[in-house]
Amino acid sequence: MSKSIFRKKSIDKLLTDVSSGFSDAEHSGGGHLKKELNVKDLTLMGIAAVVGAGIFSTIGLASFHGGPGVTILFVITAVTCGFSALCYAEFASRIPVAGSAYTYAYASFGELIAWIIGWDLLMEYAIGNIAVAVSWSTYFVNLMEGFNIHIPVYLTMDYYSAFTSHQQIQELTASHHLADITDAIKQGAVAWDTAPGFGGFKLIANIPALAIVIGITYLVYIGIRETKKATNAMVILKIAIVIAVIAIGFFYVTPANWHPFMPNGFGGVMKGVSGVFFAYIGFDAISTTAEECKDPQRDLPRGMIYSLIICTVLYILIALVLTGMVSYKTLAVGDPLAYVFNKVHLTKISGIISFSAVIATASVLLIFQLGQPRIWMSMSRDGLLPKIFSRIHPKFHTPSFATIVTGFVVGVPALFLNLTIVTDLTSIGTLFAFVLVCGGVLLLPREEAKKGRFHLPYINAKWIVPALFIIFSYAFRKELMTLFTGVDNKDDLPFYLFIVLSAVLTVFSFIKNLSLIPVLGLLSCFYLMTELGYTNWLRFLVWLVIGLVIYFTYSYKNSVLGKE
């Protein structure tokens, strides 16, 4: 029995488990998976996973903070994701089996790091689906309004948002700042004022969000699996709607709305980082399909990069149209696409967008609700979680218990949490996984490129990273001096960590001749993490501590690898 917390699962063991159905891939089961996917399929799958709740919801709040300048953030985020995509592809080429970052880590870095990534992914997928459910609810309510079906406002939003809106109305009214009262604040105040209750407690909950989670969980439980054709059809629908919005909205753009381009400065642009990064989450999901690719070493990296480029272009265009049609100040809403068309009196277009968003967000929810139980199942089969999580339903051949647990984990919080909280946590969890993957590539032994297999291009970071460190230190010297001479601010703590990490990587790049792409991926992902604020870091660290307690009290002792 291995006592090390860094015991590794060999590639031979992974291949044996996969042949027995021990996989966290979407299509688990006995035998080998069919190699059906090519570059086109992978690109469409990447777009299917990326174009969802982000473009239909969080892009609004990001535009509210950053104005038209949010387009810069889309480019920054795309480049960051591109570095990470190349690092994922390097792992996929070395470990060509169906799996996620959890599987890669188990083979490369050992059990403890694999557990940390697996635990992190559980939070990422669960909270990400909460955000999708909340977004779906907003568009569903909007769609029902189009049919003159009015759902009480207090049954369509979370308690915190309604309470906060009620307080903001009182404060802004008392200070005579009535112009700052947005439509979203008005709606929240109406929910608070009209909700039934007793004493100081109000009955406010997002019932449609719970309903869609129950429905999707039921479909997943009985074995619904989307085929390649269904995925491609969803992509066509999403792309068609987005292109139509861009084309029609272009004629209603008022260029004056693009001035000033960054009304709140670069800091305002970076406030939208969680929402914009949330819009990109999903491109890494295709790394789980390595075993189903005809040529994973060649096609996986291409599929990731192509889908990122296409989605980035669409996101930039849609952000420019949104901020050009209306003032960025009005975009702090849950359904920005439908909202802007209502503002220009194109209510029929708004209805079509709401209908499309209902389908698109539901399909994203289905894809990730399928994936999460299989992560529970994979960790359970490794002995890191109780065996009940890997129980397979005798009739439906799905991880039944894990699916039900996933339904509760997503459905209940969707009743009470707002979109901002859940997107922030999802983004920090995903970025943390990217940081580990990029850092992991730096620890892999450098190999010679092999014909037909993707190999991360090696660019010596010996001089480039130190030069970049000096340039950025000089360019942002005033901001850096403020950090060290100003008032102690706990929100700056993550940035202190980033400075330390940058310095350490600069030294190691010079001494060890590290590879440039993973270094830039690690630093850019970590920098985006610093923009998510001290509170989100604290919540994330609490989640990791809970995970470590579970590992050392249960998982370590019950690890299958440890007992072998």
mmCIF file of N, CA, C and O in Angstrom, residues 455-494:
data_model
loop_
_atom_site.group_PDB
_atom_site.id
_atom_site.type_symbol
_atom_site.label_atom_id
_atom_site.label_comp_id
_atom_site.label_asym_id
_atom_site.label_seq_id
_atom_site.Cartn_x
_atom_site.Cartn_y
_atom_site.Cartn_z
ATOM 1 N N HIS A 455 2.295 18.853 -30.004
ATOM 2 C CA HIS A 455 3.364 19.122 -29.044
ATOM 3 C C HIS A 455 3.421 20.617 -28.803
ATOM 4 O O HIS A 455 3.499 21.404 -29.741
ATOM 5 N N LEU A 456 3.338 21.006 -27.554
ATOM 6 C CA LEU A 456 3.353 22.424 -27.202
ATOM 7 C C LEU A 456 4.654 23.055 -27.679
ATOM 8 O O LEU A 456 5.739 22.598 -27.310
ATOM 9 N N PRO A 457 4.565 24.083 -28.508
ATOM 10 C CA PRO A 457 5.800 24.708 -29.014
ATOM 11 C C PRO A 457 6.651 25.225 -27.852
ATOM 12 O O PRO A 457 6.141 25.892 -26.952
ATOM 13 N N TYR A 458 7.921 24.890 -27.891
ATOM 14 C CA TYR A 458 8.815 25.365 -26.831
ATOM 15 C C TYR A 458 9.457 26.687 -27.246
ATOM 16 O O TYR A 458 10.142 26.775 -28.258
ATOM 17 N N ILE A 459 9.183 27.713 -26.454
ATOM 18 C CA ILE A 459 9.827 29.016 -26.623
ATOM 19 C C ILE A 459 10.520 29.327 -25.306
ATOM 20 O O ILE A 459 9.878 29.367 -24.253
ATOM 21 N N ASN A 460 11.795 29.505 -25.355
ATOM 22 C CA ASN A 460 12.569 29.724 -24.129
ATOM 23 C C ASN A 460 12.167 31.044 -23.472
ATOM 24 O O ASN A 460 12.225 32.113 -24.083
ATOM 25 N N ALA A 461 11.743 30.941 -22.202
ATOM 26 C CA ALA A 461 11.288 32.130 -21.466
ATOM 27 C C ALA A 461 12.420 32.833 -20.722
ATOM 28 O O ALA A 461 12.175 33.787 -19.976
ATOM 29 N N LYS A 462 13.661 32.371 -20.933
ATOM 30 C CA LYS A 462 14.808 32.850 -20.146
ATOM 31 C C LYS A 462 14.922 34.373 -20.137
ATOM 32 O O LYS A 462 15.118 34.977 -19.073
ATOM 33 N N TRP A 463 14.773 35.011 -21.313
ATOM 34 C CA TRP A 463 14.919 36.452 -21.394
ATOM 35 C C TRP A 463 13.575 37.165 -21.541
ATOM 36 O O TRP A 463 13.433 38.319 -21.128
ATOM 37 N N ILE A 464 12.601 36.488 -22.132
ATOM 38 C CA ILE A 464 11.314 37.134 -22.431
ATOM 39 C C ILE A 464 10.546 37.468 -21.151
ATOM 40 O O ILE A 464 10.071 38.603 -20.971
ATOM 41 N N VAL A 465 10.421 36.503 -20.231
ATOM 42 C CA VAL A 465 9.651 36.742 -19.000
ATOM 43 C C VAL A 465 10.303 37.814 -18.124
ATOM 44 O O VAL A 465 9.608 38.718 -17.639
ATOM 45 N N PRO A 466 11.622 37.775 -17.894
ATOM 46 C CA PRO A 466 12.234 38.886 -17.137
ATOM 47 C C PRO A 466 12.011 40.241 -17.794
ATOM 48 O O PRO A 466 11.766 41.242 -17.106
ATOM 49 N N ALA A 467 12.094 40.290 -19.137
ATOM 50 C CA ALA A 467 11.872 41.553 -19.841
ATOM 51 C C ALA A 467 10.447 42.048 -19.636
ATOM 52 O O ALA A 467 10.208 43.239 -19.373
ATOM 53 N N LEU A 468 9.480 41.128 -19.738
ATOM 54 C CA LEU A 468 8.076 41.496 -19.517
ATOM 55 C C LEU A 468 7.857 41.967 -18.086
ATOM 56 O O LEU A 468 7.104 42.918 -17.837
ATOM 57 N N PHE A 469 8.518 41.296 -17.134
ATOM 58 C CA PHE A 469 8.381 41.670 -15.718
ATOM 59 C C PHE A 469 8.876 43.095 -15.494
ATOM 60 O O PHE A 469 8.240 43.901 -14.801
ATOM 61 N N ILE A 470 10.014 43.435 -16.100
ATOM 62 C CA ILE A 470 10.581 44.781 -15.948
ATOM 63 C C ILE A 470 9.687 45.825 -16.618
ATOM 64 O O ILE A 470 9.412 46.888 -16.056
ATOM 65 N N ILE A 471 9.205 45.514 -17.836
ATOM 66 C CA ILE A 471 8.354 46.453 -18.582
ATOM 67 C C ILE A 471 7.074 46.759 -17.822
ATOM 68 O O ILE A 471 6.685 47.922 -17.652
ATOM 69 N N PHE A 472 6.402 45.701 -17.344
ATOM 70 C CA PHE A 472 5.143 45.918 -16.630
ATOM 71 C C PHE A 472 5.360 46.577 -15.273
ATOM 72 O O PHE A 472 4.523 47.373 -14.824
ATOM 73 N N SER A 473 6.453 46.256 -14.618
ATOM 74 C CA SER A 473 6.748 46.903 -13.334
ATOM 75 C C SER A 473 6.937 48.400 -13.525
ATOM 76 O O SER A 473 6.482 49.214 -12.706
ATOM 77 N N TYR A 474 7.599 48.780 -14.623
ATOM 78 C CA TYR A 474 7.815 50.200 -14.902
ATOM 79 C C TYR A 474 6.510 50.877 -15.332
ATOM 80 O O TYR A 474 6.192 51.986 -14.867
ATOM 81 N N ALA A 475 5.745 50.209 -16.203
ATOM 82 C CA ALA A 475 4.505 50.802 -16.717
ATOM 83 C C ALA A 475 3.486 51.041 -15.615
ATOM 84 O O ALA A 475 2.745 52.028 -15.628
ATOM 85 N N PHE A 476 3.458 50.144 -14.623
ATOM 86 C CA PHE A 476 2.465 50.253 -13.550
ATOM 87 C C PHE A 476 3.140 50.612 -12.212
ATOM 88 O O PHE A 476 2.666 50.227 -11.152
ATOM 89 N N ARG A 477 4.238 51.366 -12.298
ATOM 90 C CA ARG A 477 4.990 51.691 -11.084
ATOM 91 C C ARG A 477 4.169 52.501 -10.090
ATOM 92 O O ARG A 477 4.286 52.310 -8.868
ATOM 93 N N LYS A 478 3.319 53.409 -10.589
ATOM 94 C CA LYS A 478 2.501 54.227 -9.682
ATOM 95 C C LYS A 478 1.510 53.356 -8.921
ATOM 96 O O LYS A 478 1.332 53.510 -7.707
ATOM 97 N N GLU A 479 0.871 52.457 -9.635
ATOM 98 C CA GLU A 479 -0.094 51.561 -8.982
ATOM 99 C C GLU A 479 0.607 50.658 -7.971
ATOM 100 O O GLU A 479 0.081 50.410 -6.873
ATOM 101 N N LEU A 480 1.800 50.173 -8.336
ATOM 102 C CA LEU A 480 2.535 49.302 -7.426
ATOM 103 C C LEU A 480 2.973 50.056 -6.173
ATOM 104 O O LEU A 480 2.911 49.524 -5.062
ATOM 105 N N MET A 481 3.405 51.292 -6.332
ATOM 106 C CA MET A 481 3.800 52.092 -5.182
ATOM 107 C C MET A 481 2.612 52.351 -4.265
ATOM 108 O O MET A 481 2.738 52.365 -3.036
ATOM 109 N N THR A 482 1.459 52.558 -4.855
ATOM 110 C CA THR A 482 0.241 52.772 -4.064
ATOM 111 C C THR A 482 -0.077 51.553 -3.212
ATOM 112 O O THR A 482 -0.520 51.671 -2.068
ATOM 113 N N LEU A 483 0.173 50.358 -3.781
ATOM 114 C CA LEU A 483 -0.095 49.126 -3.036
ATOM 115 C C LEU A 483 0.733 49.052 -1.760
ATOM 116 O O LEU A 483 0.252 48.610 -0.715
ATOM 117 N N PHE A 484 1.978 49.485 -1.850
ATOM 118 C CA PHE A 484 2.895 49.324 -0.724
ATOM 119 C C PHE A 484 2.953 50.535 0.205
ATOM 120 O O PHE A 484 3.515 50.459 1.296
ATOM 121 N N THR A 485 2.383 51.651 -0.236
ATOM 122 C CA THR A 485 2.435 52.849 0.612
ATOM 123 C C THR A 485 1.062 53.309 1.061
ATOM 124 O O THR A 485 0.941 54.139 1.955
ATOM 125 N N GLY A 486 0.005 52.770 0.440
ATOM 126 C CA GLY A 486 -1.347 53.206 0.755
ATOM 127 C C GLY A 486 -1.900 52.522 1.989
ATOM 128 O O GLY A 486 -1.220 51.798 2.714
ATOM 129 N N VAL A 487 -3.183 52.765 2.202
ATOM 130 C CA VAL A 487 -3.883 52.155 3.336
ATOM 131 C C VAL A 487 -4.009 50.653 3.109
ATOM 132 O O VAL A 487 -4.242 50.192 1.987
ATOM 133 N N ASP A 488 -3.829 49.895 4.168
ATOM 134 C CA ASP A 488 -3.935 48.435 4.062
ATOM 135 C C ASP A 488 -5.328 48.046 3.589
ATOM 136 O O ASP A 488 -6.326 48.375 4.221
ATOM 137 N N ASN A 489 -5.388 47.355 2.479
ATOM 138 C CA ASN A 489 -6.662 46.959 1.891
ATOM 139 C C ASN A 489 -6.632 45.460 1.632
ATOM 140 O O ASN A 489 -5.819 44.974 0.848
ATOM 141 N N LYS A 490 -7.520 44.745 2.288
ATOM 142 C CA LYS A 490 -7.515 43.285 2.141
ATOM 143 C C LYS A 490 -7.826 42.848 0.714
ATOM 144 O O LYS A 490 -7.418 41.758 0.295
ATOM 145 N N ASP A 491 -8.515 43.698 -0.062
ATOM 146 C CA ASP A 491 -8.812 43.348 -1.446
ATOM 147 C C ASP A 491 -7.549 43.287 -2.304
ATOM 148 O O ASP A 491 -7.564 42.725 -3.410
ATOM 149 N N ASP A 492 -6.455 43.882 -1.818
ATOM 150 C CA ASP A 492 -5.198 43.864 -2.567
ATOM 151 C C ASP A 492 -4.368 42.614 -2.289
ATOM 152 O O ASP A 492 -3.351 42.385 -2.959
ATOM 153 N N LEU A 493 -4.767 41.810 -1.302
ATOM 154 C CA LEU A 493 -3.980 40.627 -0.947
ATOM 155 C C LEU A 493 -3.760 39.685 -2.121
ATOM 156 O O LEU A 493 -2.630 39.209 -2.337
ATOM 157 N N PRO A 494 -4.805 39.363 -2.926
ATOM 158 C CA PRO A 494 -4.556 38.487 -4.081
ATOM 159 C C PRO A 494 -3.521 39.059 -5.042
ATOM 160 O O PRO A 494 -2.725 38.313 -5.622
#
